[in-house]
Coordinates of C-alpha atoms and ligand atoms in Angstrom, one line a residue:
Chain A
M23 CA -13.4 13.6 3.0
R24 CA -12.1 16.8 1.3
A25 CA -9.5 16.6 4.2
A26 CA -8.7 13.1 3.4
I27 CA -8.6 13.7 -0.3
K28 CA -5.9 16.5 0.4
S29 CA -3.8 14.2 2.7
E30 CA -4.0 11.4 0.0
F31 CA -2.9 14.4 -2.9
R32 CA 0.0 15.1 -0.2
K33 CA 1.1 11.4 0.1
L34 CA 0.8 11.0 -3.3
F35 CA 3.4 14.0 -4.5
S36 CA 5.5 14.4 -1.6
T37 CA 7.7 11.2 -2.2
R38 CA 9.8 10.3 -6.0
M39 CA 7.8 7.7 -7.4
W40 CA 4.9 9.4 -9.3
W41 CA 7.6 10.7 -11.3
I42 CA 10.3 8.2 -11.7
L43 CA 7.6 6.2 -12.8
M44 CA 6.0 8.6 -15.0
L45 CA 9.2 9.6 -16.5
C46 CA 9.9 5.5 -17.1
A47 CA 7.1 5.4 -18.6
A48 CA 7.4 8.8 -21.1
A49 CA 10.8 7.7 -21.8
Y50 CA 9.9 4.4 -23.0
L51 CA 6.6 5.6 -24.8
M52 CA 9.0 8.3 -26.5
F53 CA 11.1 6.0 -27.6
M54 CA 8.8 3.4 -28.9
S55 CA 6.8 5.9 -30.8
L56 CA 9.8 7.7 -32.7
M57 CA 10.8 3.8 -33.4
M58 CA 7.4 2.6 -35.0
A59 CA 6.3 6.4 -36.6
F60 CA 9.7 6.1 -38.7
S61 CA 9.9 2.3 -39.5
L62 CA 5.6 2.3 -40.5
E63 CA 5.4 5.6 -42.6
F64 CA 9.2 4.0 -44.3
S65 CA 7.7 1.0 -44.9
I66 CA 4.1 2.6 -46.4
Q67 CA 6.4 4.7 -48.4
Q68 CA 8.0 2.0 -50.2
V69 CA 4.9 0.4 -51.2
S70 CA 3.0 1.1 -54.3
P71 CA -0.2 3.0 -54.1
E72 CA -2.3 0.1 -55.4
D73 CA -0.9 -2.4 -53.0
L74 CA -1.3 0.0 -50.1
A75 CA -4.9 -0.1 -51.1
T76 CA -5.2 -4.0 -50.1
A77 CA -3.4 -3.1 -46.7
P78 CA -5.7 -3.3 -44.0
S79 CA -7.6 0.1 -43.5
M80 CA -5.7 0.7 -40.2
I81 CA -2.2 1.8 -41.5
Q82 CA -4.2 3.7 -44.6
G83 CA -4.0 7.6 -44.3
D84 CA -4.8 9.4 -41.2
R85 CA -5.3 6.0 -39.5
L86 CA -1.7 5.2 -38.9
A87 CA -1.3 7.9 -37.0
L88 CA -4.1 7.3 -34.7
L89 CA -2.7 4.2 -34.7
V90 CA 0.9 5.2 -33.6
Y91 CA -0.4 8.0 -31.1
S92 CA -2.9 4.7 -29.2
M93 CA 0.4 2.8 -28.3
A94 CA 0.3 5.0 -25.2
G95 CA -2.8 3.9 -23.8
S96 CA -2.0 0.1 -25.5
M97 CA 1.3 -0.1 -24.0
A98 CA 1.4 2.5 -21.0
Y99 CA -1.6 2.1 -18.8
V100 CA -0.1 -0.5 -16.9
F101 CA 2.0 2.9 -15.4
P102 CA -1.2 4.9 -13.8
L103 CA -2.1 0.7 -13.3
L104 CA 0.9 0.6 -10.8
I105 CA 1.0 4.3 -9.2
G106 CA -3.1 3.3 -7.7
A107 CA -1.6 0.1 -6.4
L108 CA 1.5 1.4 -4.8
S109 CA -0.3 4.5 -3.4
V110 CA -2.2 1.8 -1.0
T111 CA 0.7 -0.8 -0.6
Q112 CA 3.3 1.7 0.4
E113 CA 1.0 2.3 3.2
Y114 CA 1.3 -1.1 4.1
R115 CA 5.1 -1.6 3.3
H116 CA 5.8 1.7 5.3
K117 CA 3.5 1.1 8.1
T118 CA 2.2 4.2 7.3
I119 CA -1.2 3.0 7.2
T120 CA -0.8 3.1 11.3
P121 CA -0.8 7.2 10.9
T122 CA -3.6 7.2 7.8
F123 CA -6.0 5.5 9.8
L124 CA -5.3 7.3 13.3
A125 CA -6.3 10.3 11.6
E126 CA -9.3 8.9 9.8
P127 CA -10.4 5.9 11.5
R128 CA -13.4 5.7 9.2
R129 CA -11.7 3.7 6.9
V130 CA -14.2 3.6 4.2
V131 CA -13.4 7.2 4.0
V132 CA -9.6 6.7 3.3
L133 CA -10.4 4.1 0.6
G134 CA -13.2 6.5 -0.9
A135 CA -10.3 9.1 -0.6
K136 CA -7.8 7.3 -2.5
L137 CA -9.8 6.6 -5.1
I138 CA -10.9 9.7 -6.2
S139 CA -7.1 11.5 -6.0
S140 CA -6.0 8.6 -8.1
L141 CA -8.6 9.7 -10.9
P142 CA -6.5 13.1 -11.5
M143 CA -3.2 11.0 -11.0
G144 CA -4.3 8.9 -13.6
L145 CA -5.1 12.0 -16.2
V146 CA -1.3 13.5 -15.1
Y147 CA -0.5 10.4 -16.0
G148 CA -2.3 10.3 -19.2
L149 CA -1.3 13.5 -20.5
V150 CA 2.1 12.9 -20.0
C151 CA 2.1 9.7 -21.8
L152 CA 0.0 11.1 -24.3
A153 CA 2.6 13.9 -25.0
A154 CA 5.3 11.7 -25.1
T155 CA 4.0 9.4 -27.8
V156 CA 2.2 12.3 -30.0
L157 CA 5.3 14.7 -30.1
P158 CA 8.1 12.5 -31.1
A159 CA 5.4 10.4 -33.7
A160 CA 3.6 13.7 -35.3
I161 CA 7.4 15.5 -35.7
V162 CA 8.3 12.6 -37.6
F163 CA 4.9 12.0 -39.9
T164 CA 5.8 15.9 -40.7
V165 CA 9.1 15.8 -41.6
M166 CA 8.8 12.1 -43.7
G167 CA 5.5 14.1 -45.2
G168 CA 3.0 12.0 -43.8
S169 CA -0.1 12.7 -42.1
N170 CA 0.4 14.0 -38.6
A171 CA -3.6 13.8 -38.1
L172 CA -3.4 16.5 -35.9
D173 CA -5.9 18.6 -37.4
K174 CA -8.8 16.1 -37.6
A175 CA -11.2 16.4 -35.0
D176 CA -11.3 12.4 -34.5
T177 CA -7.4 12.3 -33.5
W178 CA -8.8 14.7 -31.0
E179 CA -11.4 12.8 -29.7
F180 CA -9.1 9.8 -29.4
F181 CA -7.0 12.0 -27.2
A182 CA -10.2 12.7 -24.3
R183 CA -10.8 9.1 -24.6
A184 CA -7.3 7.9 -23.8
L185 CA -7.1 10.3 -21.5
L186 CA -10.2 8.8 -19.5
D187 CA -8.6 5.3 -19.9
F188 CA -5.7 6.6 -18.3
S189 CA -7.6 8.3 -15.9
L190 CA -9.5 5.2 -14.6
W191 CA -6.5 2.8 -14.8
A192 CA -5.3 4.5 -11.1
P193 CA -8.3 3.5 -9.5
V194 CA -8.5 -0.3 -10.7
G195 CA -5.0 0.2 -9.2
V196 CA -6.3 1.6 -5.7
G197 CA -8.6 -1.8 -5.8
V198 CA -5.8 -4.2 -6.5
G199 CA -4.0 -2.6 -4.0
A200 CA -6.0 -2.7 -1.4
L201 CA -7.1 -6.5 -2.1
L202 CA -3.5 -7.5 -1.8
R203 CA -1.7 -5.1 0.7
S204 CA 1.4 -6.6 -0.6
Q205 CA 3.2 -4.3 -2.6
V206 CA 5.5 -7.5 -3.8
A207 CA 2.3 -8.9 -4.8
A208 CA 0.7 -6.5 -6.7
I209 CA 3.6 -5.8 -8.7
V210 CA 3.6 -9.3 -9.6
V211 CA -0.2 -9.7 -10.2
V212 CA -0.1 -6.0 -12.6
L213 CA 2.5 -7.5 -14.7
A214 CA 1.4 -11.2 -14.8
E215 CA -2.0 -10.3 -15.7
T216 CA -1.1 -7.0 -18.2
Q217 CA 1.6 -8.2 -19.5
F218 CA 0.6 -11.9 -20.0
A219 CA -2.1 -13.5 -18.7
E220 CA -4.8 -10.6 -20.4
P221 CA -2.9 -10.6 -23.6
I222 CA -2.5 -14.3 -24.3
L223 CA -6.2 -14.6 -23.5
R224 CA -7.0 -11.8 -26.3
M225 CA -5.5 -13.7 -28.7
V226 CA -7.3 -16.8 -28.1
P227 CA -10.4 -15.7 -30.1
S228 CA -8.3 -14.4 -33.6
L229 CA -6.2 -17.4 -33.1
T230 CA -9.1 -20.2 -32.8
N231 CA -12.8 -19.3 -33.8
W232 CA -13.9 -19.4 -30.2
D233 CA -16.4 -16.4 -29.2
W234 CA -15.6 -15.4 -25.9
K235 CA -17.4 -12.2 -25.9
W236 CA -16.6 -12.3 -22.1
I237 CA -13.1 -10.9 -23.2
E238 CA -14.3 -7.6 -23.7
F239 CA -15.0 -7.3 -20.2
L240 CA -11.4 -8.2 -18.7
P241 CA -10.0 -4.6 -18.1
G242 CA -7.1 -4.4 -20.8
S243 CA -10.1 -4.9 -23.4
A244 CA -12.4 -2.3 -21.7
G245 CA -9.6 0.1 -21.7
D246 CA -8.6 -0.8 -25.6
A247 CA -12.3 -0.2 -26.2
I248 CA -12.6 3.1 -24.6
Q249 CA -9.7 4.5 -26.8
G250 CA -11.0 2.7 -29.8
V251 CA -8.2 2.1 -31.7
S252 CA -5.7 -0.2 -30.3
F253 CA -1.9 -0.5 -31.4
Y254 CA -2.3 -4.6 -30.5
S255 CA -4.3 -4.6 -33.4
L256 CA -1.6 -3.5 -35.9
M257 CA 0.0 -7.3 -34.7
G258 CA -1.8 -8.9 -37.2
L259 CA -4.2 -10.4 -34.9
G260 CA -7.6 -9.0 -35.6
D261 CA -8.1 -6.0 -35.0
S262 CA -9.8 -6.5 -31.2
S263 CA -10.8 -3.1 -30.6
A264 CA -13.0 -3.1 -33.7
A265 CA -14.3 -6.5 -32.8
S266 CA -15.5 -4.8 -29.4
T267 CA -19.0 -4.5 -29.2
L268 CA -19.3 -2.2 -26.3
P269 CA -19.7 1.3 -27.0
W270 CA -16.7 3.0 -25.4
G271 CA -19.1 4.8 -22.7
W272 CA -20.0 1.3 -21.6
S273 CA -16.3 0.0 -21.7
A274 CA -15.5 3.0 -19.5
L275 CA -18.3 1.7 -17.1
V276 CA -16.8 -1.6 -17.2
L277 CA -13.1 -0.6 -16.9
G278 CA -14.4 1.5 -13.8
G279 CA -16.5 -1.3 -12.4
W280 CA -13.0 -3.4 -11.8
A281 CA -12.1 -0.7 -9.8
V282 CA -15.4 -0.6 -7.7
L283 CA -14.9 -4.7 -7.8
F284 CA -11.7 -5.0 -6.2
C285 CA -12.2 -2.1 -3.6
A286 CA -15.9 -3.8 -3.0
L287 CA -13.9 -7.0 -2.2
A288 CA -10.7 -5.3 -0.6
Y289 CA -12.9 -3.8 2.3
P290 CA -14.2 -6.6 3.9
L291 CA -11.2 -9.1 3.2
S292 CA -8.3 -6.7 3.8
W293 CA -9.3 -3.2 4.2
K294 CA -11.1 -3.9 7.9
R295 CA -8.3 -5.9 9.1
D296 CA -6.4 -5.5 12.2
I297 CA -3.3 -3.4 11.6
S298 CA -0.7 -4.8 13.8
Chain B
M156 CA -9.7 9.4 31.5
I157 CA -8.1 6.5 29.4
E158 CA -10.1 3.5 30.5
V159 CA -9.5 -0.5 29.4
R160 CA -12.2 -2.3 30.0
S161 CA -11.9 -6.5 30.2
L162 CA -9.9 -5.6 27.1
T163 CA -9.3 -9.5 25.6
K164 CA -7.2 -10.4 22.1
R165 CA -6.5 -13.4 20.2
F166 CA -4.8 -13.5 17.8
G167 CA -5.3 -17.5 16.4
P168 CA -4.2 -19.6 19.4
V169 CA -1.8 -16.6 21.3
T170 CA -3.7 -14.5 23.5
A171 CA -1.9 -11.5 23.3
V172 CA -4.4 -9.5 25.9
D173 CA -6.6 -11.2 28.5
N174 CA -9.1 -9.7 30.2
L175 CA -7.1 -6.8 30.8
S176 CA -8.3 -3.7 32.6
F177 CA -6.9 -0.5 34.4
Q178 CA -7.6 3.2 33.7
A179 CA -5.2 6.4 32.9
Q180 CA -6.1 9.3 34.8
E181 CA -6.0 13.1 33.7
G182 CA -2.6 15.1 34.9
R183 CA -0.6 12.0 35.1
V184 CA 1.7 10.0 33.6
T185 CA 0.9 6.3 33.5
G186 CA 3.5 3.8 33.0
F187 CA 2.0 0.9 31.1
L188 CA 4.8 -1.5 31.8
G189 CA 5.3 -5.5 30.7
P190 CA 8.1 -7.6 29.3
N191 CA 8.3 -7.5 25.7
G192 CA 5.7 -9.8 24.0
S193 CA 3.3 -8.8 27.2
G194 CA 0.7 -7.1 25.1
K195 CA 1.6 -3.2 25.8
T196 CA 1.0 -2.7 21.8
T197 CA -1.7 -5.0 21.2
T198 CA -3.6 -2.9 23.9
L199 CA -2.4 0.2 22.7
R200 CA -3.3 -0.4 19.2
A201 CA -7.2 -1.4 19.9
A202 CA -7.3 1.5 22.1
L203 CA -6.9 3.1 19.0
G204 CA -9.3 1.2 16.8
L205 CA -6.4 -0.2 14.6
I206 CA -6.9 -3.6 15.7
R207 CA -10.7 -4.9 16.9
P208 CA -10.8 -6.9 20.0
T209 CA -12.0 -9.8 20.9
A210 CA -13.8 -8.8 23.8
G211 CA -14.2 -5.6 26.1
D212 CA -12.9 -2.5 25.0
V213 CA -11.3 1.4 25.2
V214 CA -12.6 4.4 25.8
F215 CA -11.3 8.1 26.3
D216 CA -14.1 10.0 28.2
G217 CA -16.1 7.4 27.7
Q218 CA -15.8 7.3 23.5
H219 CA -14.4 4.4 21.3
Y220 CA -11.5 6.0 19.4
G221 CA -13.4 5.6 16.0
E222 CA -16.5 7.8 17.5
I223 CA -14.5 10.9 18.1
K224 CA -14.6 13.6 15.7
R225 CA -11.1 14.6 14.3
P226 CA -9.6 12.2 16.4
A227 CA -6.1 13.7 15.9
S228 CA -6.9 16.9 18.0
V229 CA -8.1 15.2 20.6
I230 CA -6.0 11.8 21.1
G231 CA -1.9 12.0 19.5
A232 CA -0.7 8.5 19.3
A233 CA 3.2 7.3 18.3
L234 CA 3.7 3.9 18.1
E235 CA 6.1 2.1 16.4
A236 CA 9.4 4.2 15.5
S237 CA 9.4 3.9 11.5
S238 CA 6.0 4.0 10.7
F239 CA 7.5 6.8 7.9
H240 CA 7.7 6.3 4.1
P241 CA 12.0 6.8 4.1
G242 CA 11.8 9.1 0.8
R243 CA 9.2 11.7 2.4
T244 CA 10.7 13.9 4.5
A245 CA 10.0 14.9 8.1
L246 CA 7.8 17.8 7.3
D247 CA 5.7 16.4 4.3
H248 CA 5.1 13.3 6.7
L249 CA 3.2 16.0 9.2
R250 CA 1.9 17.5 6.4
A251 CA 0.0 14.3 4.7
I252 CA -1.4 14.1 8.8
A253 CA -2.2 17.8 9.1
P254 CA -5.5 18.3 6.7
E255 CA -7.6 15.8 8.9
A256 CA -6.8 17.2 11.8
G257 CA -7.9 21.0 10.3
L258 CA -4.1 22.2 10.8
P259 CA -1.9 24.8 9.1
D260 CA 1.4 23.6 7.6
S261 CA 2.8 26.0 10.6
R262 CA 2.0 23.9 13.3
C263 CA 3.4 21.1 11.5
L264 CA 7.2 23.3 12.1
E265 CA 5.7 23.6 15.0
V266 CA 5.3 20.8 16.6
L267 CA 9.3 19.5 14.7
D268 CA 10.5 22.7 16.5
I269 CA 9.1 21.4 19.9
V270 CA 10.8 17.7 19.8
G271 CA 13.9 19.5 18.1
L272 CA 13.9 18.4 14.8
A273 CA 13.3 22.2 13.0
S274 CA 16.7 21.9 11.2
Q275 CA 15.9 18.8 9.7
A276 CA 12.5 19.2 8.3
D277 CA 13.4 19.2 4.9
R278 CA 15.3 16.2 5.1
R279 CA 14.2 12.8 4.1
V280 CA 13.0 10.5 7.0
G281 CA 15.4 7.6 5.8
G282 CA 18.6 9.1 6.9
Y283 CA 17.1 9.9 10.7
S284 CA 18.7 7.7 13.5
M285 CA 16.2 5.5 16.0
G286 CA 15.9 8.5 18.2
M287 CA 15.1 11.0 15.8
R288 CA 12.4 8.6 14.3
G289 CA 11.1 8.7 17.8
R290 CA 10.9 12.1 18.1
L291 CA 9.1 12.6 14.5
G292 CA 6.8 10.6 16.0
V293 CA 6.3 12.6 18.8
A294 CA 5.9 15.5 16.9
A295 CA 2.8 13.5 14.9
A296 CA 1.5 12.5 18.3
L297 CA 1.6 16.2 19.2
L298 CA 0.0 18.1 15.7
G299 CA -3.4 18.1 17.0
D300 CA -2.5 19.4 20.6
P301 CA -3.9 16.4 21.9
S302 CA -5.3 16.6 25.7
V303 CA -4.7 12.6 25.5
L304 CA -1.1 11.2 24.6
L305 CA -0.3 7.2 23.8
L306 CA 3.4 6.6 23.3
D307 CA 4.5 3.2 22.7
E308 CA 7.9 2.5 24.2
P309 CA 8.9 6.5 23.3
T310 CA 12.4 6.2 25.2
N311 CA 13.6 3.1 22.6
G312 CA 16.3 4.4 20.7
L313 CA 16.9 7.7 22.7
D314 CA 20.6 8.1 24.1
P315 CA 20.0 9.5 28.0
E316 CA 20.2 13.1 26.8
G317 CA 17.2 11.9 25.1
I318 CA 15.3 9.9 28.0
T319 CA 15.8 13.2 29.9
W320 CA 14.1 15.4 27.1
M321 CA 11.8 13.3 26.4
R322 CA 11.1 13.0 30.5
Q323 CA 11.0 17.0 30.6
L324 CA 8.7 17.2 27.7
L325 CA 5.7 14.3 29.3
R326 CA 6.3 15.9 32.5
A327 CA 5.3 19.5 31.4
L328 CA 2.4 18.0 28.9
A329 CA 0.6 16.5 32.4
A330 CA 1.4 19.3 34.5
Q331 CA -0.8 21.3 32.0
G332 CA -3.7 18.7 33.0
R333 CA -3.0 16.0 29.8
T334 CA -3.9 12.4 30.1
I335 CA -0.6 10.3 29.3
L336 CA 0.0 6.9 28.5
I337 CA 3.4 5.5 27.9
S338 CA 4.4 1.9 27.6
S339 CA 7.8 0.4 28.6
H340 CA 9.5 -2.6 28.9
L341 CA 11.9 -1.1 31.3
L342 CA 10.6 0.3 34.1
R343 CA 14.0 2.1 34.9
E344 CA 13.4 4.2 32.0
V345 CA 10.3 5.9 32.8
E346 CA 10.7 5.8 36.4
A347 CA 11.4 9.3 37.0
T348 CA 8.7 10.1 34.7
V349 CA 5.7 8.2 35.6
D350 CA 2.8 9.3 38.4
D351 CA 1.2 5.8 38.0
V352 CA 2.1 2.2 37.0
V353 CA 0.5 -0.6 35.5
I354 CA 2.4 -3.8 34.9
I355 CA 1.0 -6.3 32.8
T356 CA 2.8 -9.8 32.1
R357 CA 1.2 -12.6 29.5
G358 CA -1.5 -9.9 28.4
R359 CA -2.8 -10.1 32.2
L360 CA -2.6 -6.9 35.2
V361 CA -0.6 -7.6 37.9
H362 CA 0.0 -4.4 39.3
A363 CA -1.7 -1.3 39.2
S364 CA -0.9 1.5 41.2
P365 CA 1.0 5.1 42.0
L366 CA 4.3 4.9 41.6
E367 CA 4.9 5.0 45.8
E368 CA 3.1 1.9 46.4
L369 CA 5.5 0.3 44.3
E370 CA 8.0 1.3 46.2
R371 CA 6.7 -0.4 49.4
L372 CA 6.8 -3.8 47.6
E373 CA 10.8 -3.1 47.4
Q374 CA 12.3 -5.4 49.9
P375 CA 15.5 -4.0 51.2
A376 CA 18.7 -6.5 52.0
T377 CA 21.5 -5.7 54.2
F378 CA 25.2 -5.6 53.5
V379 CA 27.2 -6.8 56.6
A380 CA 30.8 -7.3 57.0
A381 CA 32.9 -8.3 60.3
A382 CA 36.4 -8.3 61.3
D383 CA 35.8 -12.4 61.2
P384 CA 34.7 -13.5 58.3
V385 CA 34.3 -17.1 60.0
A386 CA 32.2 -16.1 62.7
L387 CA 29.9 -14.1 60.6
A388 CA 29.4 -17.1 58.6
A389 CA 28.9 -19.2 61.3
L390 CA 26.3 -16.2 62.6
V391 CA 24.5 -16.0 59.3
K392 CA 24.0 -20.1 59.7
A393 CA 22.9 -20.2 63.2
Q394 CA 20.2 -16.9 62.8
R395 CA 19.5 -19.0 59.4
W396 CA 19.2 -15.7 57.3
E397 CA 18.4 -15.7 53.6
A398 CA 21.5 -14.3 52.9
Q399 CA 24.2 -14.5 49.6
A400 CA 27.7 -14.8 50.6
N401 CA 30.1 -12.4 48.7
P402 CA 33.4 -14.0 47.8
D403 CA 35.0 -11.7 50.3
G404 CA 33.1 -13.0 53.4
S405 CA 30.5 -10.3 53.8
Y406 CA 27.0 -10.8 53.4
L407 CA 23.6 -9.5 51.7
V408 CA 21.0 -10.4 54.0
Q409 CA 17.5 -10.6 52.7
G410 CA 14.5 -10.1 54.7
T411 CA 16.1 -9.0 58.0
E412 CA 16.7 -5.1 58.8
A413 CA 19.8 -3.8 59.6
G414 CA 18.7 -3.2 63.5
G415 CA 18.3 -6.8 64.1
I416 CA 21.2 -7.5 62.2
G417 CA 23.5 -5.4 64.3
H418 CA 21.8 -6.7 67.7
A419 CA 22.4 -10.5 67.0
A420 CA 26.2 -9.5 66.2
F421 CA 26.2 -7.7 69.5
L422 CA 25.2 -10.7 71.2
A423 CA 27.2 -12.5 69.4
G424 CA 30.5 -10.4 70.4
L425 CA 31.1 -9.7 66.7
E426 CA 32.6 -6.9 65.9
L427 CA 30.6 -5.4 62.3
T428 CA 32.9 -3.4 60.1
Q429 CA 30.3 -2.4 57.9
L430 CA 26.3 -2.6 57.7
A431 CA 24.2 -1.0 55.5
T432 CA 20.7 -1.6 54.1
Q433 CA 20.7 -1.4 50.5
R434 CA 17.5 -1.0 48.3
A435 CA 17.3 -3.2 45.6
G436 CA 15.8 -0.7 43.3
L437 CA 12.5 -0.9 41.3
E438 CA 13.7 -2.8 38.7
Q439 CA 14.0 -5.9 40.9
V440 CA 10.0 -5.7 41.6
F441 CA 9.0 -5.4 38.2
F442 CA 11.0 -8.5 37.9
R443 CA 9.5 -10.0 40.8
L444 CA 6.1 -9.0 39.2
T445 CA 6.7 -10.1 36.2
E446 CA 9.3 -13.2 36.7
G447 CA 10.0 -15.6 34.3
D448 CA 7.4 -14.4 32.3
G449 CA 9.3 -12.2 29.6
L450 CA 10.2 -13.6 26.2
K451 CA 13.2 -15.9 25.6
Ligands
LIG49 N1 -0.8 -9.8 14.5 C1 -0.1 -10.6 15.2 N2 -0.5 -11.8 15.1 C2 -0.1 -12.7 16.2 N3 0.4 -12.5 17.1 C3 0.4 -11.1 17.6 C4 0.1 -10.2 16.4 N4 0.7 -9.3 16.9 C5 1.0 -9.5 18.6 N5 1.2 -10.9 18.6 C6 1.2 -11.5 19.4 O1 1.1 -10.9 20.9 C7 1.9 -11.1 22.1 C8 1.5 -9.4 22.5 O2 2.7 -8.7 21.7 P1 2.9 -7.1 21.8 O3 1.5 -6.7 21.9 O4 3.2 -6.8 20.8 O5 3.6 -7.4 22.9 P2 4.4 -5.8 23.3 O6 4.5 -4.8 23.1 O7 4.2 -5.5 25.4 O8 5.9 -6.4 23.3 C9 3.1 -11.6 21.6 O9 3.1 -13.0 22.0 C10 3.1 -11.6 20.0 O10 3.8 -12.4 19.4
LIG50 MG1 5.2 -3.6 22.1

């Protein structure tokens, strides 16, 4: 298993994909974070203290900084998800799955190695994405005389949970990639689910008064619940993460469970299939 | 020794390999030949555990591929010419395989040197020619210094110089006692390399023997020309020789040896200007054995 993991790391880091994808995520987050930090802090400073007191608690005091920082996980979790999925689909696309299975014919070991090696890759994405979000926003808050909340223990606990969130998304991606094998299919499914299907589903309970508890078990909801703060809660559609009744530890298990579920489905349905 | 034992593989309605059995011996290069689509690649993939056979199996000294510990250090294989990520360098491609064969990076450079790619080690494979990819595939197969080599169409994309290089390499490896199985759809390209031939068509075995025995199946033809072409035509007709007429009045006679033709001409009082035995070539034998079975 150790040899297989070493192989997987070498595969991950020997093409340009991992850092190109990471650079995209970082550039996107830096831009969004600067924009949001500036515009939110600016608008709050226009509001009189009495009016501010009636505003939602999530934008008051230190909570504002945390809310902006949470953009990393809320907006960029699709990147570790993609790198995980692509680490598998690339092997099928370029047929390197043949030398991979020749070197390690125990396919379950290869899948395990891909899952395990994706965790630190997700963590690296998390570190970079978090830095790309927090640094520009903290500078904006400090310069504008607001609170950057970096002196609060809560903030650092949030960072740790956000890193856990990022780390877990990469193995979910491995599961999706293993199940679908096709690179195009994996990208389409990942984007359709994360950017379209799940955001809409998650809006339903706040727009209606349907009590859809199962929504909490969707991967995106579970991810936000691990962080405890979601930037999307600002969209005026109810604080879905606060509404989540699952403790963050359980949410981590739910997200990890998706990775395991996808792999368990993939193993008999596609991973064991003929390579020809 | 590699043993293919009653191997059958069906893909839906297509029977790619049909109850195929043959062996490849130690210290010999076995040519695994058949037209395109005859089931060579399928057989090799089944041998390597990449494809699950419908029936039968392939064993290496009695063991299935999946049962061998660190298989890359016992069996080296190169399948298609392009199982590389174009954005990865040759060295990195090998380094990704090396840990599972328990090998250091220095061995990766060594095999690149063996196949003549040492100076290209840090170039991305996307910029490689077909021939260079073929060499890289061989380098990957040699990585674990295996005692068994399986190469699928190793001469594809190689220039004549590359084919000569491949021949010398494979002969040297076989001389060290390794078991080598190479597939090809052209007997000509491997004729000078192989000791044994296994010929299949439509997934079925049609011939397996040492190369010399295949040579015995060759049917020689005799080229004959006479001072009087009209008289020669009459003789050919009278003798009922199986013959092709050339535009200049000469003939290529099948199934009758030069001596018999000379004798008949002598009796007919015909002056021959040329009489020569022509070897049809092994490729002819190969085509005859696999006749009409190639993919259109
Ligand atoms: N994955 C597959 N699905 C369906 N048919 C296949 C598959 N792989 C090979 N075949 C068919 O099996 C036959 C043998 O193919 P192959 O082993 O590639 O032949 P060769 O290597 O001798 O050219 C062909 O008719 C081919 O179309
Ligand atoms: Mg083939």
